[in-house]
Amino acid sequence: MKLVTIIGARPQIIKAAALSRAIRNHYADQIQEVIVHTGQHYDDNMSQVFFDELQIPRPDYNLHVGSASHGVQTARMTEGIEALLIKEQPDFIVLYGDTNSTLAGAVAAAKIHVPIVHIEAGLRSFNKSMPEEINRIVCDHCSTLLFTPTKAGLENLKREGFSIDEGGVSTGSTTAVPTIDNPKVYHCGDIMYDNSLHFADIAEEKTDIIQRLGLTGKPFILSTIHRDSNTDQPERLSAIFKALIQLSKECQVVLPLHPRTAKLLKTNLDEDLQKQIFSSPNIKLIPPVSFLEMIALERHAQLVMTDSGGVQKEAYFFKKPGIILRPETEWVEIVETGNAILADADEGRIMQAWQHFKNNPPTIFPEIFGDGHAAEFMLEQMLLTNTRK
Ligand code: UD1
Ligand code: UDP
């Protein structure tokens, strides 16, 4: 079986590590994977570092698309992916998540009848002003095999008309071959959970970021901010940073800065706020870190404050309370179990959430993200349903 895997943005490169590892360890004689990097993320610390650290095979192709407006970026990727699909003739294209690289892969593949595997299917924010919401809806509705990480994802797909049997495990007609018009949905756990389990101890052994940042034995908050809805709106970005300044009076704050945020801090925060942030000894603004460094930080943090999808989940994996800097989340279970609070970009709500978790640190984190073997399950299903055996 031949797969073409599309990656482009940081979280997709990390997710791809789990599938590539499972192929290498269990299916090397049955599955060939061709990796296509769209070039959506290109700085070494947003891309190359993960290949070096997570043993991901070098991409077979890099489209070097780079940054541009949504339309231009997606169009360039679509054009490049279409040409490679025609050349490679894979059995499936594998798409992760909800970025513009995902959307481009979905549009290119669906039109030339390459079956799509969507990993992280069914997630919804119910907020169509998010570019990711559009990308994930389009991708799900162009897919042949949909792997959903959570029950909420399964329910969302049911509501959108995917036929799902009572067991909620798989669907479509069980006898007919799955196709774009007869898709099959599987609830199988989260591929990022596979990675966090696999790399947690390796991170402890191989990184010294806690010592390097002078955080040994010290409580700290880990924060990441990169959503366009936060970075591009000065009043929202200011509210978040005002809260960070308040929090830094109580404990250290570590903030690996996404390049988007690094650029917009300078234009979207007023000078006085910038001065306070850059001069605070308790706010550590650092460049993006590697995945092993990131999970070491998540493991040692007292609390995680983020607008990232991946980081809010990893906080949960490592049993840390989360403050989500968004009005809603696709990972509703984290909030429903009381382990994260939606504080939006609201200084008052952020401080309230902090007080809440200081007084009531959560202790129960139900297993809602699978068993750490989602990648193997997905590959099994691809082999079973592949028609060109
Ligand atoms: C993208 C995804 C988002 C995902 C995030 C993960 C879309 C629409 N958005 O957002 O869903 O959560 O990746 O990190 O696909 N830049 C650099 N160097 C890089 C990459 C980006 O400087 O290597 C800067 C550029 O100024 C660029 C900006 O960051 O314009 C935004 O990059 P882009 O890939 O368009 O979107 P992200 O905000 O990274
Ligand atoms: N991450 C990382 N270094 C960083 C920040 C994040 O390795 O400096 C990892 C993080 O552990 C998670 C993934 O990147 O696995 C999340 O990506 P991001 O926040 O960029 O995007 P999202 O998940 O919101 O799409």
XYZ file of C-alpha atoms and ligand atoms in Angstrom:
453
model
C 0.000 0.000 0.000
C 1.293 3.424 -0.895
C 0.451 6.517 1.163
C 1.161 10.134 0.337
C 1.316 12.066 3.618
C 0.906 15.837 3.532
C 2.531 17.923 6.231
C 3.218 21.626 6.400
C 2.594 23.249 9.764
C 4.427 22.415 13.012
C 1.712 20.268 14.626
C 1.350 18.155 11.485
C 5.040 17.381 11.387
C 4.818 16.244 15.017
C 1.703 14.124 14.366
C 3.335 12.526 11.326
C 6.097 11.231 13.593
C 3.620 8.795 15.192
C 2.360 7.338 11.917
C 5.842 7.067 10.403
C 7.081 5.353 13.573
C 4.240 2.830 13.431
C 4.972 2.107 9.755
C 8.681 1.631 10.496
C 8.046 -0.610 13.510
C 5.137 -2.745 12.293
C 4.398 -2.372 8.594
C 7.687 -1.673 6.837
C 7.137 -4.561 4.420
C 3.532 -3.614 3.604
C 3.347 0.171 3.497
C 5.336 2.729 1.535
C 4.990 6.317 2.750
C 5.821 9.278 0.515
C 6.064 12.459 2.584
C 5.209 15.817 1.025
C 6.071 18.972 2.982
C 4.152 21.936 1.641
C 6.620 24.390 3.187
C 3.858 26.228 5.078
C 6.227 26.376 8.067
C 9.858 26.773 7.117
C 11.950 28.290 9.942
C 14.305 25.656 11.329
C 12.647 25.843 14.748
C 9.171 25.405 13.188
C 10.105 22.494 10.918
C 13.610 21.010 10.637
C 14.054 20.573 14.384
C 11.220 18.022 14.476
C 12.681 15.878 11.701
C 15.998 15.797 13.530
C 14.530 15.032 16.929
C 11.531 12.778 16.271
C 13.070 10.477 13.666
C 10.675 11.470 10.932
C 11.879 10.438 7.479
C 13.096 13.372 5.350
C 10.262 14.604 3.118
C 10.403 13.126 -0.368
C 9.190 16.465 -1.714
C 9.080 20.023 -0.415
C 6.816 22.454 -2.237
C 8.448 25.474 -0.502
C 5.167 27.363 -0.575
C 5.983 29.624 2.393
C 3.769 32.341 3.828
C 1.064 34.143 1.868
C -2.615 35.050 2.098
C -4.982 32.115 2.561
C -6.028 32.009 -1.089
C -2.541 32.303 -2.538
C -0.970 29.868 -0.082
C -3.715 27.267 -0.542
C -3.708 27.617 -4.331
C 0.053 27.090 -4.578
C -0.158 24.038 -2.388
C -3.130 22.601 -4.288
C -1.295 22.918 -7.569
C 1.842 21.252 -6.211
C -0.008 18.439 -4.445
C -2.138 17.633 -7.501
C 0.957 17.167 -9.657
C 2.579 14.885 -7.090
C -0.542 12.766 -6.658
C -0.701 12.230 -10.400
C 2.952 11.239 -10.396
C 2.880 9.012 -7.302
C -0.551 7.341 -7.775
C -1.017 6.514 -4.069
C -3.745 4.322 -2.576
C -4.525 7.040 -0.011
C -3.531 10.593 0.786
C -3.130 11.149 4.542
C -4.144 14.564 5.879
C -3.774 15.840 9.432
C -5.889 18.361 11.278
C -7.138 21.620 9.883
C -4.461 23.838 8.381
C -4.270 25.285 4.897
C -2.015 22.336 3.999
C -4.899 20.026 4.976
C -7.391 21.971 2.873
C -5.112 21.999 -0.166
C -4.545 18.250 0.108
C -8.286 17.625 0.381
C -9.231 19.719 -2.632
C -6.416 18.374 -4.806
C -7.079 14.719 -3.946
C -10.878 14.729 -4.041
C -10.997 16.178 -7.564
C -8.737 13.503 -9.019
C -10.311 10.684 -6.999
C -7.486 9.853 -4.619
C -9.137 8.527 -1.422
C -8.509 10.764 1.571
C -7.659 9.630 5.097
C -8.402 12.414 7.566
C -6.659 12.116 10.901
C -8.283 14.277 13.602
C -11.675 14.218 11.909
C -14.935 15.557 13.315
C -13.610 18.351 15.493
C -15.659 21.521 15.436
C -15.478 24.900 17.115
C -18.809 25.982 15.582
C -17.061 29.246 14.787
C -16.712 29.696 11.054
C -14.665 32.864 11.449
C -11.761 30.519 12.233
C -9.904 29.523 9.063
C -9.369 26.094 10.619
C -13.135 25.463 10.945
C -13.581 25.885 7.190
C -10.560 23.672 6.500
C -11.744 20.827 8.722
C -15.327 20.838 7.434
C -14.170 20.701 3.811
C -11.633 17.985 4.552
C -14.097 15.790 6.470
C -16.656 16.013 3.692
C -14.096 15.045 1.033
C -12.724 12.080 3.013
C -13.117 8.334 2.604
C -11.661 7.217 5.952
C -12.224 9.526 8.922
C -10.392 8.914 12.181
C -11.819 10.871 15.054
C -9.828 11.291 18.271
C -12.760 11.957 20.621
C -16.403 11.050 21.193
C -17.349 14.676 20.582
C -15.778 14.365 17.116
C -17.881 11.284 16.429
C -21.068 13.050 17.519
C -20.298 16.048 15.308
C -19.903 13.819 12.267
C -23.162 12.033 13.074
C -24.928 15.390 13.221
C -23.518 16.316 9.812
C -25.029 13.221 8.225
C -22.250 10.641 8.385
C -23.942 7.340 9.063
C -22.534 5.826 12.204
C -23.691 2.562 13.716
C -24.983 2.177 17.250
C -21.633 1.038 18.608
C -20.305 4.325 17.328
C -17.225 2.634 16.010
C -17.442 2.437 12.291
C -19.889 3.169 9.546
C -20.968 3.293 6.056
C -22.236 0.121 4.551
C -20.094 -2.582 6.118
C -19.999 -4.604 2.937
C -19.391 -1.928 0.343
C -15.929 -0.579 -0.290
C -15.518 2.812 1.386
C -15.502 5.745 -0.998
C -15.948 9.490 -0.774
C -19.715 8.841 -1.098
C -19.674 5.935 1.340
C -17.133 7.075 3.910
C -16.123 5.125 6.973
C -15.713 6.789 10.360
C -13.613 5.379 13.192
C -13.261 6.592 16.754
C -9.754 5.599 17.624
C -8.029 7.977 20.029
C -5.597 10.774 19.456
C -2.371 10.367 17.529
C -0.796 13.177 19.593
C -1.400 11.107 22.696
C 0.650 8.321 21.054
C 3.500 10.806 20.730
C 3.270 12.256 24.214
C 3.407 8.782 25.748
C 6.256 7.716 23.491
C 8.419 10.804 23.986
C 7.715 11.784 27.616
C 10.578 9.839 29.179
C 12.891 10.482 26.234
C 12.292 14.224 26.805
C 13.298 13.957 30.465
C 16.489 12.215 29.479
C 17.504 14.253 26.457
C 16.617 17.857 27.278
C 17.945 20.260 29.859
C 15.538 23.113 29.178
C 14.265 23.250 32.757
C 17.789 23.716 34.100
C 18.804 26.031 31.247
C 15.910 28.365 31.988
C 16.689 28.310 35.711
C 13.357 26.683 36.517
C 14.485 23.690 38.541
C 12.141 23.323 41.502
C 10.343 26.591 40.662
C 6.651 26.862 39.838
C 6.003 28.332 36.417
C 3.220 28.905 33.921
C 3.796 27.762 30.357
C 2.024 29.839 27.745
C 1.693 29.824 23.964
C -0.235 32.262 21.792
C -0.567 32.125 18.023
C -4.235 32.172 16.900
C -4.865 34.933 14.403
C -7.943 35.935 16.416
C -5.582 36.825 19.290
C -2.416 38.010 17.549
C -4.082 40.164 14.918
C -6.414 42.081 17.236
C -4.487 44.605 19.367
C -7.106 44.758 22.131
C -7.180 40.964 22.541
C -3.403 40.592 22.414
C -3.047 43.421 24.977
C -5.572 41.824 27.340
C -3.663 38.534 27.262
C -0.325 40.223 27.911
C -1.757 42.361 30.713
C -2.864 39.136 32.377
C 0.584 37.619 31.842
C 2.162 40.627 33.553
C -0.138 40.188 36.545
C 0.600 36.459 36.692
C 4.332 37.097 36.506
C 4.101 38.866 39.875
C 3.156 35.507 41.393
C 5.314 33.078 39.434
C 7.554 32.712 36.413
C 5.956 32.682 32.974
C 7.602 30.879 30.039
C 6.429 31.838 26.579
C 7.924 30.167 23.493
C 6.929 32.653 20.828
C 5.379 31.526 17.543
C 6.884 33.631 14.700
C 3.474 35.116 13.948
C 3.230 36.397 17.536
C 6.844 37.533 17.645
C 6.162 39.770 14.643
C 2.818 41.123 15.828
C 3.875 41.884 19.410
C 5.848 44.779 18.032
C 2.997 46.311 16.064
C -0.059 45.354 18.094
C 1.013 46.169 21.660
C 1.590 49.726 22.807
C 5.111 50.750 23.748
C 4.504 50.840 27.469
C 3.124 47.299 27.526
C 6.013 46.071 25.388
C 8.490 47.666 27.807
C 6.857 45.948 30.780
C 6.931 42.588 29.033
C 10.471 42.754 27.724
C 11.903 44.082 30.996
C 10.130 41.677 33.353
C 12.584 39.236 34.950
C 9.712 36.788 35.434
C 8.564 36.603 31.820
C 10.789 34.426 29.695
C 10.076 35.121 26.036
C 11.961 32.474 24.110
C 12.036 31.283 20.485
C 9.915 28.243 19.573
C 11.290 25.162 21.300
C 11.656 21.602 20.068
C 8.932 19.036 20.796
C 11.009 17.266 23.432
C 11.675 20.609 25.119
C 8.009 21.484 24.889
C 6.806 18.328 26.562
C 9.467 18.707 29.248
C 8.082 22.207 29.898
C 4.500 20.914 29.934
C 5.420 18.165 32.362
C 7.056 20.552 34.833
C 4.681 23.502 34.533
C 2.200 24.322 37.245
C -0.378 25.412 34.688
C -0.636 25.837 30.924
C -2.226 28.880 29.343
C -2.693 28.642 25.599
C -4.755 29.188 22.477
C -3.141 26.174 20.796
C -5.170 23.058 20.105
C -2.223 20.725 20.586
C -0.859 22.394 23.686
C -4.203 22.409 25.532
C -4.421 18.660 24.985
C -0.844 17.971 25.985
C -1.487 19.884 29.224
C -4.276 17.375 29.867
C -2.062 14.401 28.921
C 0.428 15.566 31.564
C -2.350 16.237 34.077
C -1.942 20.001 34.185
C -4.767 22.538 34.459
C -5.293 24.645 31.372
C -6.493 28.162 30.710
C -7.719 28.339 27.127
C -7.341 31.746 25.523
C -10.295 31.281 23.218
C -14.074 31.640 23.477
C -14.572 27.974 22.572
C -12.632 24.789 21.977
C -12.896 21.740 19.764
C -11.563 19.662 22.666
C -14.714 20.088 24.749
C -13.989 17.103 26.999
C -11.061 18.920 28.599
C -13.373 21.698 29.741
C -16.263 19.382 30.628
C -14.056 17.386 32.989
C -13.116 20.622 34.761
C -9.454 20.434 33.813
C -9.421 23.527 31.635
C -11.304 26.809 31.649
C -12.278 28.891 28.631
C -11.107 32.384 29.554
C -11.050 33.884 26.051
C -8.781 36.930 25.709
C -10.264 38.477 28.843
C -7.895 39.666 31.548
C -10.466 39.270 34.352
C -11.498 35.772 33.320
C -7.884 34.685 32.955
C -7.101 35.852 36.505
C -10.247 34.171 37.855
C -9.284 30.897 36.184
C -5.794 31.153 37.675
C -7.248 31.703 41.177
C -9.623 28.787 40.661
C -6.871 26.339 39.742
C -4.554 27.644 42.483
C -7.222 26.848 45.068
C -8.534 23.684 43.408
C -5.803 21.936 41.446
C -7.516 19.233 39.380
C -6.643 15.641 40.204
C -8.871 13.499 37.976
C -8.042 13.257 34.280
C -10.202 10.523 32.712
C -8.699 8.564 29.787
C -10.471 10.209 26.868
C -7.770 10.179 24.222
C -7.362 6.467 23.570
C -4.657 4.012 24.516
C -1.595 5.496 22.809
C -1.885 3.154 19.808
C -4.084 5.206 17.506
C -1.500 5.143 14.699
C -1.373 1.332 14.506
C -5.180 1.165 14.492
C -5.401 3.627 11.612
C -2.825 1.790 9.524
C -4.668 -1.510 10.098
C -7.896 0.036 8.803
C -6.137 1.513 5.772
C -4.706 -1.921 4.927
C -8.097 -3.591 5.413
C -10.009 -1.161 3.227
C -7.389 -0.656 0.540
C -8.859 -1.869 -2.725
C -5.563 -2.198 -4.632
C -4.276 -5.108 -2.526
C -0.985 27.735 11.058
C -2.368 27.121 10.941
C -2.964 26.942 12.328
C -2.040 26.167 13.218
C -0.657 26.776 13.209
C 0.292 25.889 13.963
C -3.632 27.731 8.937
C -4.720 28.579 8.393
N -3.261 27.997 10.192
O -1.131 29.020 11.614
O -4.190 26.229 12.223
O -2.557 26.173 14.519
O -0.180 26.903 11.877
O 1.431 26.548 14.365
O -3.142 26.873 8.255
N 5.928 32.374 9.925
C 7.304 32.456 9.996
N 8.016 31.308 9.873
C 7.466 30.095 9.667
C 6.065 30.015 9.577
C 5.312 31.157 9.705
O 7.855 33.530 10.187
O 8.193 29.095 9.578
C 5.133 33.606 10.117
C 4.850 34.348 8.806
O 4.864 35.715 9.087
C 3.422 33.915 8.503
C 2.821 33.753 9.886
O 3.874 33.264 10.683
O 2.744 34.849 7.713
C 1.654 32.818 9.923
O 1.986 31.531 9.380
P 0.853 30.591 8.738
O 1.418 29.270 8.428
O 0.156 31.300 7.657
O -0.211 30.472 9.898
P -0.002 30.095 11.427
O -0.425 31.271 12.224
O 1.343 29.553 11.625
N 5.178 22.930 20.133
C 6.562 22.816 20.054
N 7.320 23.935 20.313
C 6.770 25.128 20.645
C 5.355 25.228 20.721
C 4.584 24.110 20.438
O 7.092 21.741 19.784
O 7.520 26.097 20.865
C 4.360 21.743 19.839
C 3.375 21.369 20.913
O 3.987 20.560 21.898
C 2.298 20.644 20.124
C 2.305 21.364 18.784
O 3.559 22.049 18.710
O 2.646 19.287 19.915
C 1.191 22.344 18.731
O 1.349 23.162 17.630
P 0.768 24.637 17.545
O 0.476 25.161 18.882
O 1.702 25.389 16.676
O -0.558 24.436 16.666
P -2.042 23.882 16.977
O -1.940 22.628 17.755
O -2.773 24.973 17.690
O -2.603 23.704 15.621
